[in-house]
Amino acid sequence: SDSSFLLISGPTGAFTLTGMTGGYNGRVVILVNTTGQNMSITNDATSTAANRFFTNTGGTLTTAGTGSFTAIYDATASRWRIIGSDL
């Protein structure tokens, strides 16, 4: 989808996001965890290379229950860069 505001629902336990499709240069997406479960974003691992996240910490970022991440797609790096969070 081309949405920029994504509400995540469904998981009944802690979950991890390793990537996201639909990236194009400059696309900004806000991922909002509405589950109450911890949501983790893994740095540069597992997913197809062009769908991966750069967390800018080199490690995994995790919300404490609900929270959100803002990501921008960097076509030069072919990665989603996390540029903000509400952990």
PDB file of N, CA, C and O in Angstrom, residues 6-85:
ATOM      1  N   LEU A   6       0.452   3.627   9.403  1.00  0.00           N
ATOM      2  CA  LEU A   6       0.071   2.224   9.499  1.00  0.00           C
ATOM      3  C   LEU A   6      -0.161   1.827  10.947  1.00  0.00           C
ATOM      4  O   LEU A   6       0.752   1.907  11.776  1.00  0.00           O
ATOM      5  N   LEU A   7      -1.388   1.425  11.261  1.00  0.00           N
ATOM      6  CA  LEU A   7      -1.724   0.924  12.587  1.00  0.00           C
ATOM      7  C   LEU A   7      -1.519  -0.584  12.591  1.00  0.00           C
ATOM      8  O   LEU A   7      -2.114  -1.296  11.780  1.00  0.00           O
ATOM      9  N   ILE A   8      -0.688  -1.054  13.494  1.00  0.00           N
ATOM     10  CA  ILE A   8      -0.398  -2.482  13.578  1.00  0.00           C
ATOM     11  C   ILE A   8      -1.276  -3.082  14.663  1.00  0.00           C
ATOM     12  O   ILE A   8      -1.271  -2.639  15.813  1.00  0.00           O
ATOM     13  N   SER A   9      -2.051  -4.097  14.273  1.00  0.00           N
ATOM     14  CA  SER A   9      -2.911  -4.799  15.213  1.00  0.00           C
ATOM     15  C   SER A   9      -2.812  -6.287  14.929  1.00  0.00           C
ATOM     16  O   SER A   9      -2.349  -6.687  13.868  1.00  0.00           O
ATOM     17  N   GLY A  10      -3.209  -7.086  15.859  1.00  0.00           N
ATOM     18  CA  GLY A  10      -3.252  -8.519  15.623  1.00  0.00           C
ATOM     19  C   GLY A  10      -2.360  -9.352  16.508  1.00  0.00           C
ATOM     20  O   GLY A  10      -2.836 -10.290  17.143  1.00  0.00           O
ATOM     21  N   PRO A  11      -1.046  -9.058  16.581  1.00  0.00           N
ATOM     22  CA  PRO A  11      -0.195  -9.913  17.397  1.00  0.00           C
ATOM     23  C   PRO A  11      -0.661  -9.972  18.847  1.00  0.00           C
ATOM     24  O   PRO A  11      -1.052  -8.958  19.426  1.00  0.00           O
ATOM     25  N   THR A  12      -0.629 -11.168  19.418  1.00  0.00           N
ATOM     26  CA  THR A  12      -1.029 -11.348  20.810  1.00  0.00           C
ATOM     27  C   THR A  12       0.174 -11.606  21.712  1.00  0.00           C
ATOM     28  O   THR A  12       0.022 -11.944  22.879  1.00  0.00           O
ATOM     29  N   GLY A  13       1.360 -11.470  21.145  1.00  0.00           N
ATOM     30  CA  GLY A  13       2.606 -11.594  21.886  1.00  0.00           C
ATOM     31  C   GLY A  13       3.619 -10.647  21.278  1.00  0.00           C
ATOM     32  O   GLY A  13       3.357 -10.015  20.244  1.00  0.00           O
ATOM     33  N   ALA A  14       4.775 -10.532  21.902  1.00  0.00           N
ATOM     34  CA  ALA A  14       5.840  -9.683  21.375  1.00  0.00           C
ATOM     35  C   ALA A  14       6.146 -10.094  19.937  1.00  0.00           C
ATOM     36  O   ALA A  14       6.074 -11.272  19.587  1.00  0.00           O
ATOM     37  N   PHE A  15       6.465  -9.106  19.091  1.00  0.00           N
ATOM     38  CA  PHE A  15       6.734  -9.400  17.682  1.00  0.00           C
ATOM     39  C   PHE A  15       7.853  -8.515  17.153  1.00  0.00           C
ATOM     40  O   PHE A  15       8.191  -7.491  17.758  1.00  0.00           O
ATOM     41  N   THR A  16       8.441  -8.942  16.026  1.00  0.00           N
ATOM     42  CA  THR A  16       9.587  -8.253  15.428  1.00  0.00           C
ATOM     43  C   THR A  16       9.313  -7.957  13.969  1.00  0.00           C
ATOM     44  O   THR A  16       8.823  -8.820  13.240  1.00  0.00           O
ATOM     45  N   LEU A  17       9.650  -6.742  13.543  1.00  0.00           N
ATOM     46  CA  LEU A  17       9.604  -6.361  12.141  1.00  0.00           C
ATOM     47  C   LEU A  17      11.037  -6.307  11.625  1.00  0.00           C
ATOM     48  O   LEU A  17      11.903  -5.687  12.249  1.00  0.00           O
ATOM     49  N   THR A  18      11.284  -6.978  10.514  1.00  0.00           N
ATOM     50  CA  THR A  18      12.631  -7.009   9.937  1.00  0.00           C
ATOM     51  C   THR A  18      12.720  -6.225   8.638  1.00  0.00           C
ATOM     52  O   THR A  18      13.806  -5.985   8.136  1.00  0.00           O
ATOM     53  N   GLY A  19      11.568  -5.834   8.085  1.00  0.00           N
ATOM     54  CA  GLY A  19      11.567  -5.077   6.849  1.00  0.00           C
ATOM     55  C   GLY A  19      10.156  -4.718   6.435  1.00  0.00           C
ATOM     56  O   GLY A  19       9.183  -5.107   7.084  1.00  0.00           O
ATOM     57  N   MET A  20      10.086  -3.947   5.347  1.00  0.00           N
ATOM     58  CA  MET A  20       8.792  -3.477   4.858  1.00  0.00           C
ATOM     59  C   MET A  20       8.930  -3.207   3.361  1.00  0.00           C
ATOM     60  O   MET A  20       9.907  -2.614   2.921  1.00  0.00           O
ATOM     61  N   THR A  21       7.956  -3.638   2.588  1.00  0.00           N
ATOM     62  CA  THR A  21       7.973  -3.394   1.151  1.00  0.00           C
ATOM     63  C   THR A  21       7.442  -1.996   0.840  1.00  0.00           C
ATOM     64  O   THR A  21       6.955  -1.293   1.719  1.00  0.00           O
ATOM     65  N   GLY A  22       7.532  -1.600  -0.419  1.00  0.00           N
ATOM     66  CA  GLY A  22       6.935  -0.343  -0.872  1.00  0.00           C
ATOM     67  C   GLY A  22       7.814   0.875  -0.726  1.00  0.00           C
ATOM     68  O   GLY A  22       7.324   1.995  -0.808  1.00  0.00           O
ATOM     69  N   GLY A  23       9.103   0.679  -0.515  1.00  0.00           N
ATOM     70  CA  GLY A  23       9.982   1.824  -0.343  1.00  0.00           C
ATOM     71  C   GLY A  23      10.307   2.528  -1.651  1.00  0.00           C
ATOM     72  O   GLY A  23      10.499   1.892  -2.678  1.00  0.00           O
ATOM     73  N   TYR A  24      10.289   3.840  -1.603  1.00  0.00           N
ATOM     74  CA  TYR A  24      10.809   4.673  -2.695  1.00  0.00           C
ATOM     75  C   TYR A  24      11.422   5.903  -2.051  1.00  0.00           C
ATOM     76  O   TYR A  24      11.072   6.275  -0.924  1.00  0.00           O
ATOM     77  N   ASN A  25      12.379   6.514  -2.729  1.00  0.00           N
ATOM     78  CA  ASN A  25      13.166   7.573  -2.125  1.00  0.00           C
ATOM     79  C   ASN A  25      12.296   8.662  -1.507  1.00  0.00           C
ATOM     80  O   ASN A  25      11.434   9.238  -2.159  1.00  0.00           O
ATOM     81  N   GLY A  26      12.513   8.891  -0.221  1.00  0.00           N
ATOM     82  CA  GLY A  26      11.815   9.944   0.499  1.00  0.00           C
ATOM     83  C   GLY A  26      10.482   9.554   1.106  1.00  0.00           C
ATOM     84  O   GLY A  26       9.880  10.350   1.823  1.00  0.00           O
ATOM     85  N   ARG A  27      10.000   8.348   0.856  1.00  0.00           N
ATOM     86  CA  ARG A  27       8.722   7.939   1.438  1.00  0.00           C
ATOM     87  C   ARG A  27       8.846   7.861   2.953  1.00  0.00           C
ATOM     88  O   ARG A  27       9.764   7.247   3.495  1.00  0.00           O
ATOM     89  N   VAL A  28       7.929   8.489   3.652  1.00  0.00           N
ATOM     90  CA  VAL A  28       7.904   8.474   5.114  1.00  0.00           C
ATOM     91  C   VAL A  28       6.711   7.645   5.566  1.00  0.00           C
ATOM     92  O   VAL A  28       5.600   7.809   5.056  1.00  0.00           O
ATOM     93  N   VAL A  29       6.960   6.753   6.527  1.00  0.00           N
ATOM     94  CA  VAL A  29       5.910   5.891   7.066  1.00  0.00           C
ATOM     95  C   VAL A  29       5.976   5.938   8.587  1.00  0.00           C
ATOM     96  O   VAL A  29       7.062   5.895   9.176  1.00  0.00           O
ATOM     97  N   ILE A  30       4.814   6.045   9.211  1.00  0.00           N
ATOM     98  CA  ILE A  30       4.706   5.978  10.664  1.00  0.00           C
ATOM     99  C   ILE A  30       4.055   4.645  11.013  1.00  0.00           C
ATOM    100  O   ILE A  30       2.953   4.339  10.550  1.00  0.00           O
ATOM    101  N   LEU A  31       4.764   3.839  11.788  1.00  0.00           N
ATOM    102  CA  LEU A  31       4.282   2.525  12.227  1.00  0.00           C
ATOM    103  C   LEU A  31       3.820   2.660  13.673  1.00  0.00           C
ATOM    104  O   LEU A  31       4.629   2.962  14.556  1.00  0.00           O
ATOM    105  N   VAL A  32       2.539   2.452  13.911  1.00  0.00           N
ATOM    106  CA  VAL A  32       1.981   2.603  15.259  1.00  0.00           C
ATOM    107  C   VAL A  32       1.542   1.235  15.776  1.00  0.00           C
ATOM    108  O   VAL A  32       0.695   0.570  15.182  1.00  0.00           O
ATOM    109  N   ASN A  33       2.119   0.838  16.882  1.00  0.00           N
ATOM    110  CA  ASN A  33       1.803  -0.431  17.519  1.00  0.00           C
ATOM    111  C   ASN A  33       0.598  -0.220  18.435  1.00  0.00           C
ATOM    112  O   ASN A  33       0.687   0.488  19.430  1.00  0.00           O
ATOM    113  N   THR A  34      -0.522  -0.827  18.110  1.00  0.00           N
ATOM    114  CA  THR A  34      -1.732  -0.701  18.925  1.00  0.00           C
ATOM    115  C   THR A  34      -2.028  -1.970  19.721  1.00  0.00           C
ATOM    116  O   THR A  34      -3.078  -2.073  20.349  1.00  0.00           O
ATOM    117  N   THR A  35      -1.114  -2.928  19.710  1.00  0.00           N
ATOM    118  CA  THR A  35      -1.382  -4.246  20.289  1.00  0.00           C
ATOM    119  C   THR A  35      -1.202  -4.317  21.798  1.00  0.00           C
ATOM    120  O   THR A  35      -1.725  -5.223  22.441  1.00  0.00           O
ATOM    121  N   GLY A  36      -0.392  -3.417  22.365  1.00  0.00           N
ATOM    122  CA  GLY A  36      -0.041  -3.537  23.778  1.00  0.00           C
ATOM    123  C   GLY A  36       1.110  -4.496  24.007  1.00  0.00           C
ATOM    124  O   GLY A  36       1.598  -4.644  25.121  1.00  0.00           O
ATOM    125  N   GLN A  37       1.558  -5.165  22.947  1.00  0.00           N
ATOM    126  CA  GLN A  37       2.693  -6.091  23.017  1.00  0.00           C
ATOM    127  C   GLN A  37       3.955  -5.352  22.571  1.00  0.00           C
ATOM    128  O   GLN A  37       3.888  -4.407  21.786  1.00  0.00           O
ATOM    129  N   ASN A  38       5.109  -5.796  23.025  1.00  0.00           N
ATOM    130  CA  ASN A  38       6.363  -5.181  22.596  1.00  0.00           C
ATOM    131  C   ASN A  38       6.575  -5.410  21.098  1.00  0.00           C
ATOM    132  O   ASN A  38       6.411  -6.526  20.597  1.00  0.00           O
ATOM    133  N   MET A  39       6.943  -4.335  20.384  1.00  0.00           N
ATOM    134  CA  MET A  39       7.256  -4.394  18.953  1.00  0.00           C
ATOM    135  C   MET A  39       8.734  -4.059  18.800  1.00  0.00           C
ATOM    136  O   MET A  39       9.198  -3.030  19.297  1.00  0.00           O
ATOM    137  N   SER A  40       9.467  -4.918  18.097  1.00  0.00           N
ATOM    138  CA  SER A  40      10.891  -4.690  17.863  1.00  0.00           C
ATOM    139  C   SER A  40      11.144  -4.439  16.384  1.00  0.00           C
ATOM    140  O   SER A  40      10.488  -5.025  15.524  1.00  0.00           O
ATOM    141  N   ILE A  41      12.104  -3.574  16.103  1.00  0.00           N
ATOM    142  CA  ILE A  41      12.590  -3.315  14.746  1.00  0.00           C
ATOM    143  C   ILE A  41      14.026  -3.799  14.715  1.00  0.00           C
ATOM    144  O   ILE A  41      14.869  -3.317  15.487  1.00  0.00           O
ATOM    145  N   THR A  42      14.311  -4.777  13.859  1.00  0.00           N
ATOM    146  CA  THR A  42      15.645  -5.356  13.760  1.00  0.00           C
ATOM    147  C   THR A  42      16.489  -4.556  12.773  1.00  0.00           C
ATOM    148  O   THR A  42      16.017  -4.190  11.700  1.00  0.00           O
ATOM    149  N   ASN A  43      17.739  -4.297  13.126  1.00  0.00           N
ATOM    150  CA  ASN A  43      18.658  -3.552  12.275  1.00  0.00           C
ATOM    151  C   ASN A  43      19.262  -4.436  11.181  1.00  0.00           C
ATOM    152  O   ASN A  43      19.932  -5.417  11.488  1.00  0.00           O
ATOM    153  N   ASP A  44      18.990  -4.094   9.929  1.00  0.00           N
ATOM    154  CA  ASP A  44      19.672  -4.636   8.748  1.00  0.00           C
ATOM    155  C   ASP A  44      19.839  -6.157   8.761  1.00  0.00           C
ATOM    156  O   ASP A  44      20.926  -6.672   8.560  1.00  0.00           O
ATOM    157  N   ALA A  45      18.741  -6.881   8.969  1.00  0.00           N
ATOM    158  CA  ALA A  45      18.837  -8.341   9.009  1.00  0.00           C
ATOM    159  C   ALA A  45      17.563  -9.006   8.513  1.00  0.00           C
ATOM    160  O   ALA A  45      16.482  -8.424   8.567  1.00  0.00           O
ATOM    161  N   THR A  46      17.699 -10.214   8.021  1.00  0.00           N
ATOM    162  CA  THR A  46      16.634 -11.169   7.712  1.00  0.00           C
ATOM    163  C   THR A  46      15.838 -10.880   6.439  1.00  0.00           C
ATOM    164  O   THR A  46      15.782 -11.712   5.562  1.00  0.00           O
ATOM    165  N   SER A  47      15.205  -9.736   6.315  1.00  0.00           N
ATOM    166  CA  SER A  47      14.369  -9.440   5.141  1.00  0.00           C
ATOM    167  C   SER A  47      15.216  -9.240   3.887  1.00  0.00           C
ATOM    168  O   SER A  47      16.434  -9.061   3.962  1.00  0.00           O
ATOM    169  N   THR A  48      14.537  -9.232   2.740  1.00  0.00           N
ATOM    170  CA  THR A  48      15.189  -8.883   1.484  1.00  0.00           C
ATOM    171  C   THR A  48      15.916  -7.563   1.679  1.00  0.00           C
ATOM    172  O   THR A  48      15.372  -6.629   2.281  1.00  0.00           O
ATOM    173  N   ALA A  49      17.127  -7.448   1.169  1.00  0.00           N
ATOM    174  CA  ALA A  49      17.991  -6.293   1.447  1.00  0.00           C
ATOM    175  C   ALA A  49      17.282  -4.951   1.271  1.00  0.00           C
ATOM    176  O   ALA A  49      17.378  -4.072   2.130  1.00  0.00           O
ATOM    177  N   ALA A  50      16.555  -4.751   0.182  1.00  0.00           N
ATOM    178  CA  ALA A  50      15.928  -3.453  -0.095  1.00  0.00           C
ATOM    179  C   ALA A  50      14.729  -3.157   0.811  1.00  0.00           C
ATOM    180  O   ALA A  50      14.201  -2.049   0.775  1.00  0.00           O
ATOM    181  N   ASN A  51      14.312  -4.115   1.628  1.00  0.00           N
ATOM    182  CA  ASN A  51      13.171  -3.918   2.534  1.00  0.00           C
ATOM    183  C   ASN A  51      13.596  -3.727   3.990  1.00  0.00           C
ATOM    184  O   ASN A  51      12.764  -3.489   4.856  1.00  0.00           O
ATOM    185  N   ARG A  52      14.880  -3.831   4.265  1.00  0.00           N
ATOM    186  CA  ARG A  52      15.379  -3.811   5.641  1.00  0.00           C
ATOM    187  C   ARG A  52      15.364  -2.425   6.264  1.00  0.00           C
ATOM    188  O   ARG A  52      15.307  -1.417   5.581  1.00  0.00           O
ATOM    189  N   PHE A  53      15.474  -2.421   7.598  1.00  0.00           N
ATOM    190  CA  PHE A  53      15.560  -1.203   8.382  1.00  0.00           C
ATOM    191  C   PHE A  53      16.997  -0.941   8.806  1.00  0.00           C
ATOM    192  O   PHE A  53      17.739  -1.877   9.113  1.00  0.00           O
ATOM    193  N   PHE A  54      17.381   0.334   8.858  1.00  0.00           N
ATOM    194  CA  PHE A  54      18.569   0.785   9.578  1.00  0.00           C
ATOM    195  C   PHE A  54      18.029   1.490  10.820  1.00  0.00           C
ATOM    196  O   PHE A  54      17.259   2.449  10.707  1.00  0.00           O
ATOM    197  N   THR A  55      18.410   1.016  12.000  1.00  0.00           N
ATOM    198  CA  THR A  55      17.918   1.633  13.236  1.00  0.00           C
ATOM    199  C   THR A  55      18.781   2.803  13.686  1.00  0.00           C
ATOM    200  O   THR A  55      18.415   3.514  14.608  1.00  0.00           O
ATOM    201  N   ASN A  56      19.928   2.977  13.066  1.00  0.00           N
ATOM    202  CA  ASN A  56      20.902   4.023  13.414  1.00  0.00           C
ATOM    203  C   ASN A  56      21.578   3.771  14.753  1.00  0.00           C
ATOM    204  O   ASN A  56      22.328   4.613  15.233  1.00  0.00           O
ATOM    205  N   THR A  57      21.306   2.629  15.369  1.00  0.00           N
ATOM    206  CA  THR A  57      21.990   2.245  16.609  1.00  0.00           C
ATOM    207  C   THR A  57      22.850   1.010  16.388  1.00  0.00           C
ATOM    208  O   THR A  57      23.652   0.659  17.244  1.00  0.00           O
ATOM    209  N   GLY A  58      22.622   0.329  15.249  1.00  0.00           N
ATOM    210  CA  GLY A  58      23.308  -0.929  14.996  1.00  0.00           C
ATOM    211  C   GLY A  58      22.652  -2.102  15.701  1.00  0.00           C
ATOM    212  O   GLY A  58      23.070  -3.236  15.540  1.00  0.00           O
ATOM    213  N   GLY A  59      21.623  -1.826  16.491  1.00  0.00           N
ATOM    214  CA  GLY A  59      20.945  -2.878  17.231  1.00  0.00           C
ATOM    215  C   GLY A  59      19.444  -2.795  17.048  1.00  0.00           C
ATOM    216  O   GLY A  59      18.927  -1.967  16.301  1.00  0.00           O
ATOM    217  N   THR A  60      18.747  -3.652  17.751  1.00  0.00           N
ATOM    218  CA  THR A  60      17.296  -3.715  17.695  1.00  0.00           C
ATOM    219  C   THR A  60      16.693  -2.635  18.588  1.00  0.00           C
ATOM    220  O   THR A  60      17.192  -2.363  19.669  1.00  0.00           O
ATOM    221  N   LEU A  61      15.605  -2.012  18.107  1.00  0.00           N
ATOM    222  CA  LEU A  61      14.835  -1.047  18.892  1.00  0.00           C
ATOM    223  C   LEU A  61      13.523  -1.715  19.296  1.00  0.00           C
ATOM    224  O   LEU A  61      12.910  -2.405  18.479  1.00  0.00           O
ATOM    225  N   THR A  62      13.075  -1.506  20.523  1.00  0.00           N
ATOM    226  CA  THR A  62      11.856  -2.161  21.011  1.00  0.00           C
ATOM    227  C   THR A  62      10.982  -1.179  21.770  1.00  0.00           C
ATOM    228  O   THR A  62      11.470  -0.441  22.625  1.00  0.00           O
ATOM    229  N   THR A  63       9.679  -1.207  21.463  1.00  0.00           N
ATOM    230  CA  THR A  63       8.717  -0.426  22.230  1.00  0.00           C
ATOM    231  C   THR A  63       8.386  -1.193  23.510  1.00  0.00           C
ATOM    232  O   THR A  63       8.522  -2.411  23.560  1.00  0.00           O
ATOM    233  N   ALA A  64       7.953  -0.494  24.502  1.00  0.00           N
ATOM    234  CA  ALA A  64       7.445  -1.123  25.722  1.00  0.00           C
ATOM    235  C   ALA A  64       5.926  -1.118  25.608  1.00  0.00           C
ATOM    236  O   ALA A  64       5.266  -0.173  26.000  1.00  0.00           O
ATOM    237  N   GLY A  65       5.379  -2.148  25.000  1.00  0.00           N
ATOM    238  CA  GLY A  65       3.943  -2.178  24.709  1.00  0.00           C
ATOM    239  C   GLY A  65       3.662  -1.290  23.515  1.00  0.00           C
ATOM    240  O   GLY A  65       4.350  -1.359  22.513  1.00  0.00           O
ATOM    241  N   THR A  66       2.661  -0.433  23.636  1.00  0.00           N
ATOM    242  CA  THR A  66       2.339   0.453  22.516  1.00  0.00           C
ATOM    243  C   THR A  66       3.486   1.439  22.300  1.00  0.00           C
ATOM    244  O   THR A  66       4.245   1.754  23.197  1.00  0.00           O
ATOM    245  N   GLY A  67       3.602   1.921  21.100  1.00  0.00           N
ATOM    246  CA  GLY A  67       4.641   2.870  20.729  1.00  0.00           C
ATOM    247  C   GLY A  67       4.656   2.995  19.223  1.00  0.00           C
ATOM    248  O   GLY A  67       3.857   2.358  18.520  1.00  0.00           O
ATOM    249  N   SER A  68       5.556   3.806  18.710  1.00  0.00           N
ATOM    250  CA  SER A  68       5.592   4.006  17.268  1.00  0.00           C
ATOM    251  C   SER A  68       7.009   4.249  16.775  1.00  0.00           C
ATOM    252  O   SER A  68       7.901   4.613  17.544  1.00  0.00           O
ATOM    253  N   PHE A  69       7.177   4.052  15.475  1.00  0.00           N
ATOM    254  CA  PHE A  69       8.426   4.346  14.791  1.00  0.00           C
ATOM    255  C   PHE A  69       8.103   5.137  13.536  1.00  0.00           C
ATOM    256  O   PHE A  69       7.089   4.876  12.882  1.00  0.00           O
ATOM    257  N   THR A  70       8.957   6.087  13.212  1.00  0.00           N
ATOM    258  CA  THR A  70       8.860   6.810  11.949  1.00  0.00           C
ATOM    259  C   THR A  70      10.071   6.424  11.122  1.00  0.00           C
ATOM    260  O   THR A  70      11.205   6.443  11.617  1.00  0.00           O
ATOM    261  N   ALA A  71       9.816   6.055   9.862  1.00  0.00           N
ATOM    262  CA  ALA A  71      10.893   5.629   8.977  1.00  0.00           C
ATOM    263  C   ALA A  71      10.811   6.384   7.656  1.00  0.00           C
ATOM    264  O   ALA A  71       9.724   6.724   7.196  1.00  0.00           O
ATOM    265  N   ILE A  72      11.970   6.651   7.068  1.00  0.00           N
ATOM    266  CA  ILE A  72      12.054   7.251   5.739  1.00  0.00           C
ATOM    267  C   ILE A  72      12.869   6.317   4.862  1.00  0.00           C
ATOM    268  O   ILE A  72      13.843   5.712   5.325  1.00  0.00           O
ATOM    269  N   TYR A  73      12.455   6.178   3.596  1.00  0.00           N
ATOM    270  CA  TYR A  73      13.187   5.285   2.706  1.00  0.00           C
ATOM    271  C   TYR A  73      14.338   6.031   2.050  1.00  0.00           C
ATOM    272  O   TYR A  73      14.157   7.106   1.476  1.00  0.00           O
ATOM    273  N   ASP A  74      15.520   5.465   2.145  1.00  0.00           N
ATOM    274  CA  ASP A  74      16.744   6.006   1.562  1.00  0.00           C
ATOM    275  C   ASP A  74      17.104   5.134   0.356  1.00  0.00           C
ATOM    276  O   ASP A  74      17.601   4.022   0.520  1.00  0.00           O
ATOM    277  N   ALA A  75      16.829   5.629  -0.854  1.00  0.00           N
ATOM    278  CA  ALA A  75      17.073   4.838  -2.069  1.00  0.00           C
ATOM    279  C   ALA A  75      18.560   4.610  -2.310  1.00  0.00           C
ATOM    280  O   ALA A  75      18.941   3.609  -2.920  1.00  0.00           O
ATOM    281  N   THR A  76      19.417   5.511  -1.853  1.00  0.00           N
ATOM    282  CA  THR A  76      20.857   5.332  -2.023  1.00  0.00           C
ATOM    283  C   THR A  76      21.338   4.118  -1.242  1.00  0.00           C
ATOM    284  O   THR A  76      22.117   3.311  -1.734  1.00  0.00           O
ATOM    285  N   ALA A  77      20.852   3.969  -0.018  1.00  0.00           N
ATOM    286  CA  ALA A  77      21.223   2.826   0.832  1.00  0.00           C
ATOM    287  C   ALA A  77      20.312   1.631   0.609  1.00  0.00           C
ATOM    288  O   ALA A  77      20.611   0.533   1.069  1.00  0.00           O
ATOM    289  N   SER A  78      19.186   1.837  -0.078  1.00  0.00           N
ATOM    290  CA  SER A  78      18.164   0.797  -0.250  1.00  0.00           C
ATOM    291  C   SER A  78      17.719   0.228   1.100  1.00  0.00           C
ATOM    292  O   SER A  78      17.648  -0.984   1.297  1.00  0.00           O
ATOM    293  N   ARG A  79      17.418   1.135   2.025  1.00  0.00           N
ATOM    294  CA  ARG A  79      16.978   0.751   3.371  1.00  0.00           C
ATOM    295  C   ARG A  79      15.983   1.782   3.897  1.00  0.00           C
ATOM    296  O   ARG A  79      16.003   2.952   3.520  1.00  0.00           O
ATOM    297  N   TRP A  80      15.134   1.322   4.820  1.00  0.00           N
ATOM    298  CA  TRP A  80      14.284   2.213   5.613  1.00  0.00           C
ATOM    299  C   TRP A  80      15.124   2.698   6.779  1.00  0.00           C
ATOM    300  O   TRP A  80      15.686   1.891   7.522  1.00  0.00           O
ATOM    301  N   ARG A  81      15.218   3.984   6.976  1.00  0.00           N
ATOM    302  CA  ARG A  81      15.959   4.548   8.104  1.00  0.00           C
ATOM    303  C   ARG A  81      14.967   4.983   9.190  1.00  0.00           C
ATOM    304  O   ARG A  81      14.043   5.746   8.896  1.00  0.00           O
ATOM    305  N   ILE A  82      15.157   4.475  10.397  1.00  0.00           N
ATOM    306  CA  ILE A  82      14.315   4.911  11.514  1.00  0.00           C
ATOM    307  C   ILE A  82      14.782   6.314  11.905  1.00  0.00           C
ATOM    308  O   ILE A  82      15.954   6.521  12.233  1.00  0.00           O
ATOM    309  N   ILE A  83      13.861   7.278  11.826  1.00  0.00           N
ATOM    310  CA  ILE A  83      14.223   8.665  12.112  1.00  0.00           C
ATOM    311  C   ILE A  83      13.504   9.197  13.354  1.00  0.00           C
ATOM    312  O   ILE A  83      13.746  10.339  13.753  1.00  0.00           O
ATOM    313  N   GLY A  84      12.645   8.391  13.929  1.00  0.00           N
ATOM    314  CA  GLY A  84      11.952   8.820  15.137  1.00  0.00           C
ATOM    315  C   GLY A  84      11.278   7.644  15.817  1.00  0.00           C
ATOM    316  O   GLY A  84      11.032   6.618  15.193  1.00  0.00           O
ATOM    317  N   SER A  85      11.034   7.805  17.103  1.00  0.00           N
ATOM    318  CA  SER A  85      10.353   6.743  17.833  1.00  0.00           C
ATOM    319  C   SER A  85       9.662   7.300  19.060  1.00  0.00           C
ATOM    320  O   SER A  85      10.017   8.353  19.584  1.00  0.00           O
TER     321      SER A  85
END
